[in-house]
Amino acid sequence: MRVRRKPNPNRNHPLHCPYCASELLFPDEETEFAWSCQDCLRVFSVQFHGQDDPPVKPEPARSSHEALANSLKRKGHEL
Ligand SMILES: [Zn+2]
């Protein structure tokens, strides 16, 4: 009996073949990240390596209470 391998959480699913734009893609056994295009018969890999830090980090979001307090303050109300 063949044992099914564990799912690879880092496997991405491409929507189109990068060579011919076909949507007929199936996982391939070449590597853990390989896909096989049924139209052009190419086998390619799609792998997520991580994410760079943004050049400018956004400010952390205000809490609802802080946002309400700022809004009321702008309109001349006191809490
Ligand atoms: Zn293709």
mmCIF file of C-alpha atoms and ligand atoms in Angstrom:
data_model
loop_
_atom_site.group_PDB
_atom_site.id
_atom_site.type_symbol
_atom_site.label_atom_id
_atom_site.label_comp_id
_atom_site.label_asym_id
_atom_site.label_seq_id
_atom_site.Cartn_x
_atom_site.Cartn_y
_atom_site.Cartn_z
ATOM 1 C CA MET A 1 0.000 0.000 0.000
ATOM 2 C CA ARG A 2 1.315 3.405 -0.928
ATOM 3 C CA VAL A 3 1.515 5.879 1.935
ATOM 4 C CA ARG A 4 0.267 9.307 1.147
ATOM 5 C CA ARG A 5 2.889 11.974 1.950
ATOM 6 C CA LYS A 6 2.150 14.808 4.336
ATOM 7 C CA PRO A 7 0.725 17.951 2.729
ATOM 8 C CA ASN A 8 3.300 20.652 2.037
ATOM 9 C CA PRO A 9 2.025 23.877 3.666
ATOM 10 C CA ASN A 10 4.453 25.956 1.569
ATOM 11 C CA ARG A 11 3.165 24.693 -1.783
ATOM 12 C CA ASN A 12 1.598 27.516 -3.765
ATOM 13 C CA HIS A 13 -1.005 26.943 -6.424
ATOM 14 C CA PRO A 14 -0.353 28.825 -9.666
ATOM 15 C CA LEU A 15 -3.446 29.773 -11.652
ATOM 16 C CA HIS A 16 -1.668 29.826 -15.028
ATOM 17 C CA CYS A 17 1.367 28.184 -16.597
ATOM 18 C CA PRO A 18 4.141 30.862 -16.743
ATOM 19 C CA TYR A 19 5.123 29.626 -20.233
ATOM 20 C CA CYS A 20 1.859 29.169 -22.131
ATOM 21 C CA ALA A 21 -0.768 30.576 -19.698
ATOM 22 C CA SER A 22 -2.700 27.309 -19.670
ATOM 23 C CA GLU A 23 -4.888 26.571 -16.680
ATOM 24 C CA LEU A 24 -4.464 22.797 -16.993
ATOM 25 C CA LEU A 25 -1.958 22.406 -14.154
ATOM 26 C CA PHE A 26 -1.442 19.415 -11.931
ATOM 27 C CA PRO A 27 1.018 18.748 -9.087
ATOM 28 C CA ASP A 28 4.095 16.906 -10.321
ATOM 29 C CA GLU A 29 6.299 14.415 -8.496
ATOM 30 C CA GLU A 30 9.562 16.116 -9.604
ATOM 31 C CA THR A 31 9.820 18.127 -6.371
ATOM 32 C CA GLU A 32 7.543 19.165 -3.518
ATOM 33 C CA PHE A 33 6.823 22.390 -5.400
ATOM 34 C CA ALA A 34 6.594 21.170 -8.997
ATOM 35 C CA TRP A 35 3.627 21.627 -11.313
ATOM 36 C CA SER A 36 3.028 20.004 -14.655
ATOM 37 C CA CYS A 37 1.348 21.893 -17.497
ATOM 38 C CA GLN A 38 -0.841 19.586 -19.574
ATOM 39 C CA ASP A 39 -0.804 21.878 -22.626
ATOM 40 C CA CYS A 40 2.924 22.592 -23.120
ATOM 41 C CA LEU A 41 4.114 19.608 -21.013
ATOM 42 C CA ARG A 42 6.564 21.761 -19.059
ATOM 43 C CA VAL A 43 7.267 21.017 -15.406
ATOM 44 C CA PHE A 44 8.047 24.056 -13.268
ATOM 45 C CA SER A 45 8.207 24.984 -9.601
ATOM 46 C CA VAL A 46 6.504 27.718 -7.619
ATOM 47 C CA GLN A 47 7.971 28.312 -4.193
ATOM 48 C CA PHE A 48 7.319 30.956 -1.576
ATOM 49 C CA HIS A 49 10.625 32.132 -0.022
ATOM 50 C CA GLY A 50 9.256 34.679 2.426
ATOM 51 C CA GLN A 51 8.286 38.321 2.490
ATOM 52 C CA ASP A 52 10.500 41.400 2.658
ATOM 53 C CA ASP A 53 9.812 44.140 5.152
ATOM 54 C CA PRO A 54 7.968 47.090 3.593
ATOM 55 C CA PRO A 55 10.129 50.225 2.984
ATOM 56 C CA VAL A 56 7.751 52.195 5.183
ATOM 57 C CA LYS A 57 5.925 50.471 7.966
ATOM 58 C CA PRO A 58 2.343 51.607 8.511
ATOM 59 C CA GLU A 59 1.459 52.912 11.937
ATOM 60 C CA PRO A 60 -0.310 50.400 14.115
ATOM 61 C CA ALA A 61 -4.074 50.737 13.928
ATOM 62 C CA ARG A 62 -5.738 52.701 16.707
ATOM 63 C CA SER A 63 -8.111 50.957 19.026
ATOM 64 C CA SER A 64 -11.810 51.709 18.637
ATOM 65 C CA HIS A 65 -11.711 53.725 21.848
ATOM 66 C CA GLU A 66 -8.759 55.852 20.650
ATOM 67 C CA ALA A 67 -10.390 56.400 17.241
ATOM 68 C CA LEU A 68 -13.653 57.487 18.850
ATOM 69 C CA ALA A 69 -11.825 59.775 21.277
ATOM 70 C CA ASN A 70 -9.865 61.413 18.413
ATOM 71 C CA SER A 71 -13.006 61.835 16.332
ATOM 72 C CA LEU A 72 -14.894 63.444 19.201
ATOM 73 C CA LYS A 73 -11.903 65.689 20.011
ATOM 74 C CA ARG A 74 -11.711 66.881 16.371
ATOM 75 C CA LYS A 75 -15.368 67.861 16.529
ATOM 76 C CA GLY A 76 -14.952 69.783 19.754
ATOM 77 C CA HIS A 77 -16.397 67.276 22.198
ATOM 78 C CA GLU A 78 -14.847 66.164 25.450
ATOM 79 C CA LEU A 79 -14.980 62.637 26.836
HETATM 80 ZN ZN ZN B 1 2.217 25.518 -20.258
#
